[in-house]
Amino acid sequence: MSAADKYPSSLSGGMVKRAALARALALDPDILFFDEPSAGLDPLSSAHLDELILELRDSLGATIVIVTHEMSVIRRICNRVALLDDGHLVEVVQVENKQLHPQSVVGQELVRED
């Protein structure tokens, strides 16, 4: 039985995320939004999904927006990060050589907790 013949409830977390991504890509978007893309995935599946997101960014030329609390995801994928505190923009930080150097207290706490 192929994955196309399976019910969504029988798919793994990674397969469900890939199916959702395939649905989004069918619309040929200029911007892709991801909300906690690696939540609930094992480390290997998370790494594969991160690589897929990077490949999509490069091949489609699409803007990728990721909402996450995982600094490792930010370091692997992002080139710029907007830091929010209580729904307010605190700071926008460039990610350089997989490092962040925030100036805000909120940003410094996030980097220190990682």
Coordinates of C-alpha atoms in Angstrom, one line a residue:
M1 CA 0.0 0.0 0.0
S2 CA 1.5 3.4 -1.0
A3 CA 1.3 6.5 1.2
A4 CA -1.3 7.9 -1.2
D5 CA -3.6 5.1 -0.2
K6 CA -3.3 5.6 3.5
Y7 CA -5.5 7.6 5.8
P8 CA -3.8 10.6 7.4
S9 CA -4.2 9.1 10.9
S10 CA -1.9 6.2 9.8
L11 CA 0.9 8.5 8.7
S12 CA 3.9 9.3 10.9
G13 CA 4.4 12.9 12.1
G14 CA 7.0 13.5 9.5
M15 CA 4.8 12.2 6.7
V16 CA 1.9 14.3 7.8
K17 CA 4.2 17.4 7.7
R18 CA 5.4 16.5 4.3
A19 CA 1.9 16.0 3.0
A20 CA 0.9 19.4 4.4
L21 CA 3.9 20.9 2.7
A22 CA 3.0 19.2 -0.6
R23 CA -0.5 20.7 -0.4
A24 CA 1.0 24.2 0.1
L25 CA 3.5 23.8 -2.7
A26 CA 0.7 22.9 -5.1
L27 CA -0.4 26.5 -4.9
D28 CA 3.0 27.8 -6.1
P29 CA 3.4 30.2 -3.2
D30 CA 5.8 33.1 -3.0
I31 CA 5.9 32.8 0.8
L32 CA 5.8 29.7 2.9
F33 CA 4.9 29.9 6.6
F34 CA 5.9 27.2 9.0
D35 CA 4.6 27.1 12.6
E36 CA 7.0 25.0 14.8
P37 CA 7.9 22.8 11.8
S38 CA 10.0 20.3 13.8
A39 CA 7.6 20.0 16.8
G40 CA 7.0 16.4 17.7
L41 CA 9.6 15.0 15.3
D42 CA 12.6 12.9 16.2
P43 CA 16.0 14.5 15.6
L44 CA 16.7 12.7 12.3
S45 CA 13.2 13.6 10.9
S46 CA 13.7 17.2 12.1
A47 CA 17.1 17.4 10.3
H48 CA 15.5 16.0 7.1
L49 CA 12.7 18.5 7.2
D50 CA 15.1 21.4 7.8
E51 CA 17.1 20.3 4.7
L52 CA 13.9 20.1 2.7
I53 CA 12.9 23.7 3.8
L54 CA 16.4 24.9 2.7
E55 CA 16.1 23.2 -0.6
L56 CA 12.7 24.7 -1.2
R57 CA 13.9 28.1 -0.4
D58 CA 16.8 27.8 -2.8
S59 CA 14.9 26.1 -5.6
L60 CA 11.7 28.1 -5.5
G61 CA 13.2 31.4 -4.5
A62 CA 10.4 31.6 -1.9
T63 CA 10.5 33.6 1.3
I64 CA 10.4 31.3 4.3
V65 CA 8.8 32.4 7.5
I66 CA 9.3 30.1 10.5
V67 CA 7.6 30.6 13.9
T68 CA 9.6 28.6 16.4
H69 CA 11.1 28.5 19.9
E70 CA 13.9 26.2 18.8
M71 CA 17.1 28.2 18.4
S72 CA 18.8 25.3 16.6
V73 CA 16.2 25.6 13.8
I74 CA 16.8 29.3 13.6
R75 CA 20.6 28.7 13.3
R76 CA 20.2 26.0 10.6
I77 CA 17.7 27.7 8.4
C78 CA 17.3 31.4 9.0
N79 CA 19.3 34.4 7.9
R80 CA 17.3 36.9 9.9
V81 CA 15.2 36.5 13.0
A82 CA 12.5 38.8 14.5
L83 CA 12.3 38.5 18.2
L84 CA 8.9 39.0 19.8
D85 CA 8.0 39.6 23.4
D86 CA 4.3 39.5 24.5
G87 CA 3.3 40.0 20.8
H88 CA 5.5 43.0 20.3
L89 CA 8.6 43.2 18.0
V90 CA 11.6 43.7 20.2
E91 CA 14.4 43.3 17.7
V92 CA 15.5 42.0 14.3
V93 CA 18.8 40.1 14.3
Q94 CA 21.0 38.8 11.5
V95 CA 22.1 35.2 11.7
E96 CA 25.7 35.1 10.7
N97 CA 27.8 31.9 10.6
K98 CA 24.9 30.2 12.5
Q99 CA 25.3 32.7 15.4
L100 CA 23.0 35.3 16.8
H101 CA 24.1 38.4 18.7
P102 CA 20.9 40.0 20.0
Q103 CA 21.1 43.3 21.9
S104 CA 17.7 43.0 23.7
V105 CA 17.3 41.3 27.0
V106 CA 14.8 38.9 25.5
G107 CA 17.2 38.0 22.7
Q108 CA 20.1 37.5 25.1
E109 CA 17.9 35.2 27.3
L110 CA 16.9 33.1 24.3
V111 CA 20.5 32.6 23.2
R112 CA 21.6 31.9 26.7
E113 CA 18.9 29.3 27.3
D114 CA 19.9 27.4 24.1

